[in-house]
Every structure is written in C-alpha cells, then in structure tokens.
Short mmCIF file of N, CA and C in Angstrom, two decimals:
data_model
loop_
_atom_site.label_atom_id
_atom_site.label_comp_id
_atom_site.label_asym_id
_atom_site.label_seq_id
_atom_site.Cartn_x
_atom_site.Cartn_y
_atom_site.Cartn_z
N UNK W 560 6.50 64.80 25.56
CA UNK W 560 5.25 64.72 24.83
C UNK W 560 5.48 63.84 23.61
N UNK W 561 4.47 62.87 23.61
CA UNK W 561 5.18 61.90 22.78
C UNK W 561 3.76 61.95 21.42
N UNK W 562 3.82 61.74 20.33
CA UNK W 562 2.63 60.98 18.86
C UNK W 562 2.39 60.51 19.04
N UNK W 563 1.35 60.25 19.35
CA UNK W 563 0.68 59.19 19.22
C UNK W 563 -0.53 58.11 18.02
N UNK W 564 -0.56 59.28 17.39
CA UNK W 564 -1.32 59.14 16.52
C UNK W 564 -1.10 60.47 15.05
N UNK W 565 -1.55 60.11 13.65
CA UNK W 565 -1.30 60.86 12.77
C UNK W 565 -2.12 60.66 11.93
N UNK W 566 -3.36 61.58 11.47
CA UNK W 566 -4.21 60.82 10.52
C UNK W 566 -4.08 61.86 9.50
N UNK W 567 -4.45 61.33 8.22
CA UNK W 567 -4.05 62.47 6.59
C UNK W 567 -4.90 62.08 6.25
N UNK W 568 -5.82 63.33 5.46
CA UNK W 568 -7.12 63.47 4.67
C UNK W 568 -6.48 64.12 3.10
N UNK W 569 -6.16 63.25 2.44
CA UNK W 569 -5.42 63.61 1.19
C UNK W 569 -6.38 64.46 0.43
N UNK W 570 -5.68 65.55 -0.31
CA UNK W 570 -6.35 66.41 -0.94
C UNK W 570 -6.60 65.82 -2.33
N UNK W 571 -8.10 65.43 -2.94
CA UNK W 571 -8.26 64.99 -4.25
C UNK W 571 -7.71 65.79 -5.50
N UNK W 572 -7.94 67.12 -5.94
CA UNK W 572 -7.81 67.43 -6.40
C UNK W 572 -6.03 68.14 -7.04
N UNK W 573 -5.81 67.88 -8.27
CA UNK W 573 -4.53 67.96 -8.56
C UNK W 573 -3.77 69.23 -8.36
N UNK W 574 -4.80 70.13 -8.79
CA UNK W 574 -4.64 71.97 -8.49
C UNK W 574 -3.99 72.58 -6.59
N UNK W 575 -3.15 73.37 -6.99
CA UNK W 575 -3.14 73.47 -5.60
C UNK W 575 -2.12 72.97 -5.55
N UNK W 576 -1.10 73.80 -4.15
CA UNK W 576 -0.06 73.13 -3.44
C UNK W 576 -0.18 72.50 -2.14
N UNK W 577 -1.52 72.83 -1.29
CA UNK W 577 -2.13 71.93 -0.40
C UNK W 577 -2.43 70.20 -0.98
N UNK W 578 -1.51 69.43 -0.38
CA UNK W 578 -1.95 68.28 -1.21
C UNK W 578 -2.19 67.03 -0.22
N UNK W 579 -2.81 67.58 1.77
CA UNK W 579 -3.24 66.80 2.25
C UNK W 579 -3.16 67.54 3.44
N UNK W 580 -4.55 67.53 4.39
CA UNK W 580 -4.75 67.80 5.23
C UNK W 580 -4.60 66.83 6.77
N UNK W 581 -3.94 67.01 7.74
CA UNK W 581 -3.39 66.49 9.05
C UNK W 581 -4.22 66.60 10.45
N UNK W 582 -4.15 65.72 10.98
CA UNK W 582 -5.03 65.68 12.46
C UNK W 582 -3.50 64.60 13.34
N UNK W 583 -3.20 65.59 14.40
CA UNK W 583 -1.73 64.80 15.49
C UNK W 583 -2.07 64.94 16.71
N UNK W 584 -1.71 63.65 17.32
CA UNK W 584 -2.64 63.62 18.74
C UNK W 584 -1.34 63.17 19.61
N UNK W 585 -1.15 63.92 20.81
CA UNK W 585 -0.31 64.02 21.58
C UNK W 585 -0.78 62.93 22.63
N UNK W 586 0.41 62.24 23.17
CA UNK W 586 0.45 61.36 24.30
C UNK W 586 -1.54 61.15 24.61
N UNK W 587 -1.74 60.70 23.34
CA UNK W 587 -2.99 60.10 23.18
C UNK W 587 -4.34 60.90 24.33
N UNK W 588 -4.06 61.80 24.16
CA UNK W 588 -4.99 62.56 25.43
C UNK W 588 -5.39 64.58 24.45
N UNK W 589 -4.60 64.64 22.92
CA UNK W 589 -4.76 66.02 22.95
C UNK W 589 -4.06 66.10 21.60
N UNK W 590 -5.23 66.62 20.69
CA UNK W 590 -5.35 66.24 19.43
C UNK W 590 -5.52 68.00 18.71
N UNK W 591 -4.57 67.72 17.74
CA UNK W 591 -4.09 69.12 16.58
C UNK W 591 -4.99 68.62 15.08
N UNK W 592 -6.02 69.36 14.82
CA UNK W 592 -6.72 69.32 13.51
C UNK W 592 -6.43 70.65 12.86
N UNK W 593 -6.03 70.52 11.31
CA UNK W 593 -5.84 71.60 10.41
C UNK W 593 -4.16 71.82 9.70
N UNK W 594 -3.73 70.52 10.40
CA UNK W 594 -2.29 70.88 9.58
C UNK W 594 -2.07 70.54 8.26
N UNK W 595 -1.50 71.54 7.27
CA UNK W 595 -1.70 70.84 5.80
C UNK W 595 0.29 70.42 5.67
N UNK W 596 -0.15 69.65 4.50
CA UNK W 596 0.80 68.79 3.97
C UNK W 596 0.90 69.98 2.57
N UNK W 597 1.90 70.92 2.54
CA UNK W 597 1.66 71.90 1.02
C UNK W 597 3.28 71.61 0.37
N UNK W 598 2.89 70.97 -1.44
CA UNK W 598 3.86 71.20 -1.72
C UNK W 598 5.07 72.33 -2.65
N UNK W 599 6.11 72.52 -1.48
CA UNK W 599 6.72 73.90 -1.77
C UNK W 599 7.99 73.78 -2.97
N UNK W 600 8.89 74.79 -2.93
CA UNK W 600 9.60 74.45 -3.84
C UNK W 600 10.41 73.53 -3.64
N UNK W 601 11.34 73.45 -1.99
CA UNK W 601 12.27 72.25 -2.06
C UNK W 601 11.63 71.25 -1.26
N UNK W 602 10.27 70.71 -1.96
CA UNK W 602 9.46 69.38 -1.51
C UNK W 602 8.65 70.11 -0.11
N UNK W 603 7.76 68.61 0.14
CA UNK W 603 6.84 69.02 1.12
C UNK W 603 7.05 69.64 2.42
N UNK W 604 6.40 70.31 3.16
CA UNK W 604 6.24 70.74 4.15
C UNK W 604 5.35 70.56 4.74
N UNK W 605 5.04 70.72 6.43
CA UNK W 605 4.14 70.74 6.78
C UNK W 605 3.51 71.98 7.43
N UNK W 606 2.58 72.61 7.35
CA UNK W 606 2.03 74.38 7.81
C UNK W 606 1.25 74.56 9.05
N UNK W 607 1.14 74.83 9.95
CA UNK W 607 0.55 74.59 10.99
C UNK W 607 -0.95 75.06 10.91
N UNK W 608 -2.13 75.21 11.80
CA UNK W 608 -3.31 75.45 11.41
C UNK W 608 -3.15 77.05 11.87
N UNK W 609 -3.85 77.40 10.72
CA UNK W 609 -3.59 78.96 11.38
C UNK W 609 -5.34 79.33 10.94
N UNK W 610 -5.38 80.87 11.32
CA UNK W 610 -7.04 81.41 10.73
C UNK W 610 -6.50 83.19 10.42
N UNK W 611 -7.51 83.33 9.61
CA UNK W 611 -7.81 84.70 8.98
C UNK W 611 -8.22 85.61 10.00
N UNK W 612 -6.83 86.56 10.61
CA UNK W 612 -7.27 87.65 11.13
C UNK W 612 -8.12 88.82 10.25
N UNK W 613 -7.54 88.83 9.13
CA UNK W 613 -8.14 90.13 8.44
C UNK W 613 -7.07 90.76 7.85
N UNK W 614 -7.64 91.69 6.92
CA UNK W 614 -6.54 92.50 5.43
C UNK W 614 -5.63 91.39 4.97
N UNK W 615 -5.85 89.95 4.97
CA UNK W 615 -5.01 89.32 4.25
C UNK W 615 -4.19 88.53 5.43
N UNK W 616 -3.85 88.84 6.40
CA UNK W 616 -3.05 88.16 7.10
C UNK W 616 -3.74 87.08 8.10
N UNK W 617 -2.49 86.18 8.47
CA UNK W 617 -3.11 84.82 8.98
C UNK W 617 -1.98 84.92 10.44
N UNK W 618 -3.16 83.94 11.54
CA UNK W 618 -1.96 84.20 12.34
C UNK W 618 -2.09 82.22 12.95
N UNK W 619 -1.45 81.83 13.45
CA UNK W 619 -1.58 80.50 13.51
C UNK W 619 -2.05 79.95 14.61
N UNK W 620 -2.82 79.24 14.56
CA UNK W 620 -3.91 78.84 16.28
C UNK W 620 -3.04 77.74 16.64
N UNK W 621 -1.98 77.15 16.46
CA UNK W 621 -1.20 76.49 17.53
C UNK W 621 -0.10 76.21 16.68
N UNK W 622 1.24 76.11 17.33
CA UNK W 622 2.83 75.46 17.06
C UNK W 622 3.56 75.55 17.47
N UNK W 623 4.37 74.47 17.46
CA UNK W 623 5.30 74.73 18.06
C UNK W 623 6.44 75.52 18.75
N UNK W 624 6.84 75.25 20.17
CA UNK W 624 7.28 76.16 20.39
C UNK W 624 9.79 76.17 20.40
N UNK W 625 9.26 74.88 19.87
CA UNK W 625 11.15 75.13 19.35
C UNK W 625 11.28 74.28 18.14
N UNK W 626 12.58 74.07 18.01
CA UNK W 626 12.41 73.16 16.41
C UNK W 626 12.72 71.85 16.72
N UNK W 627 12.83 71.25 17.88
CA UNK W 627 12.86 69.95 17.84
C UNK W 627 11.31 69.40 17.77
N UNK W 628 10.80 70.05 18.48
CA UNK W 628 9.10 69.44 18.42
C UNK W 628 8.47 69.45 16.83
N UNK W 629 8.92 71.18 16.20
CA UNK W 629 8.68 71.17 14.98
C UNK W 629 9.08 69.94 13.87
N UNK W 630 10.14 69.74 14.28
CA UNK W 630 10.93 68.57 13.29
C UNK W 630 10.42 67.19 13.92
N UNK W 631 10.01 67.44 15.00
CA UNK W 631 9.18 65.65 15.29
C UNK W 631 7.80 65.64 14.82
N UNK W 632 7.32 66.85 14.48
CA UNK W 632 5.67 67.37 13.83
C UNK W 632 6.12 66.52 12.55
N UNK W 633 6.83 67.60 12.06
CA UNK W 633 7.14 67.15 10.68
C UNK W 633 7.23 65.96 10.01
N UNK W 634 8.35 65.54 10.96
CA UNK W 634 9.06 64.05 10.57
C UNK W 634 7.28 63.22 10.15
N UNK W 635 6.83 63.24 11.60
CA UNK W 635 5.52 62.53 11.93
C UNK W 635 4.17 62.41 10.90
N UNK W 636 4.19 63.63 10.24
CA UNK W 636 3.03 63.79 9.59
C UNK W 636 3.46 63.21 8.03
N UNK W 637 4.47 63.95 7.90
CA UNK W 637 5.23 63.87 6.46
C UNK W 637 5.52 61.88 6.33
N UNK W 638 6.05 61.28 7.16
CA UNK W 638 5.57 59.62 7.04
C UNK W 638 4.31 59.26 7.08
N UNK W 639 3.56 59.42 7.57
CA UNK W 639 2.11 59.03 7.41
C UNK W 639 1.60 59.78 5.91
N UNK W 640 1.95 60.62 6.10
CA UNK W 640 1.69 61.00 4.07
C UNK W 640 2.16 60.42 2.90
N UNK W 641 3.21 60.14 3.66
CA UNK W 641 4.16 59.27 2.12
C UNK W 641 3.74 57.89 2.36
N UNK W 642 3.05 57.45 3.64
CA UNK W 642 2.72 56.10 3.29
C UNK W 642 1.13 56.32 2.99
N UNK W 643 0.60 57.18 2.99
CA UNK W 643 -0.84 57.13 2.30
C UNK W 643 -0.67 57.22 0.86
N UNK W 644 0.13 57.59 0.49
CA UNK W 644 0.57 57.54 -1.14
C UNK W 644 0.72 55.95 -1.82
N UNK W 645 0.89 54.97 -1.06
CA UNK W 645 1.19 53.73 -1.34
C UNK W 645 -0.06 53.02 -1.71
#
C-alpha cells in the first residue's frame, strides 16, 4: 500500500497543540481525513482520527495496524507539514 497523496490544513491559530490538520490517500483509490499534526513534548507527532465515545474517552476510527505503516504515516504527513511551513 503505497501514498499517494498528503494534504495539510494548517491550524491558524497560535493556542493549542493541534497545529495542522491531515487528509492521506492510499494507492490513490482510499483516502484518511482527520489526522492532526499536535505539537508534543519531544516535537511533532502525528494522532490518528479518532471520535468521542463518551465519559471522556476517545476511541480511534482508523490506524494503523503495525509500526512500519505507522512510521510511513508519519514520515508522510510530518514532510508535507514541514514543507507547508515554507
């Protein structure tokens, strides 16, 4: 399963550790909206899209399922962010 695509909706506002929202589209046929770009303590990350079950907790509507895919998420989104910064 290959990227094909990576689009970032940068977050305007300075407040906040969300500081850009993600859309990743797989072998150009199957597309992930809701991933944020949040920055943590040892630099950015990327969070997968998750939703509000209830009493506070979140559970995540799609991710990966080992850490190489995770770390090709990552890699993927996290360059397209640092070059929207330019």
């Amino acid at each position: 399963m290959n990227i094909t695509d990576v689009r970032i909706k940068k977050v305007t506002s300075q407040e906040g550790k969300v500081k850009a929202f993600a859309s990743i589209t797989f072998d150009d046929a199957f597309v992930v909206h809701g991933l944020k770009v949040i920055d943590g303590k040892n630099g950015y990350f990327v969070a997968m899209p998750r939703r509000d079950v209830g009493n506070g907790e979140f559970k995540d509507i799609a991710h990966p399922i080992n850490n190489q895919m995770r770390e090709n998420i990552q890699s993927a989104v996290l360059e397209a962010f640092n070059k929207s910064q330019d």
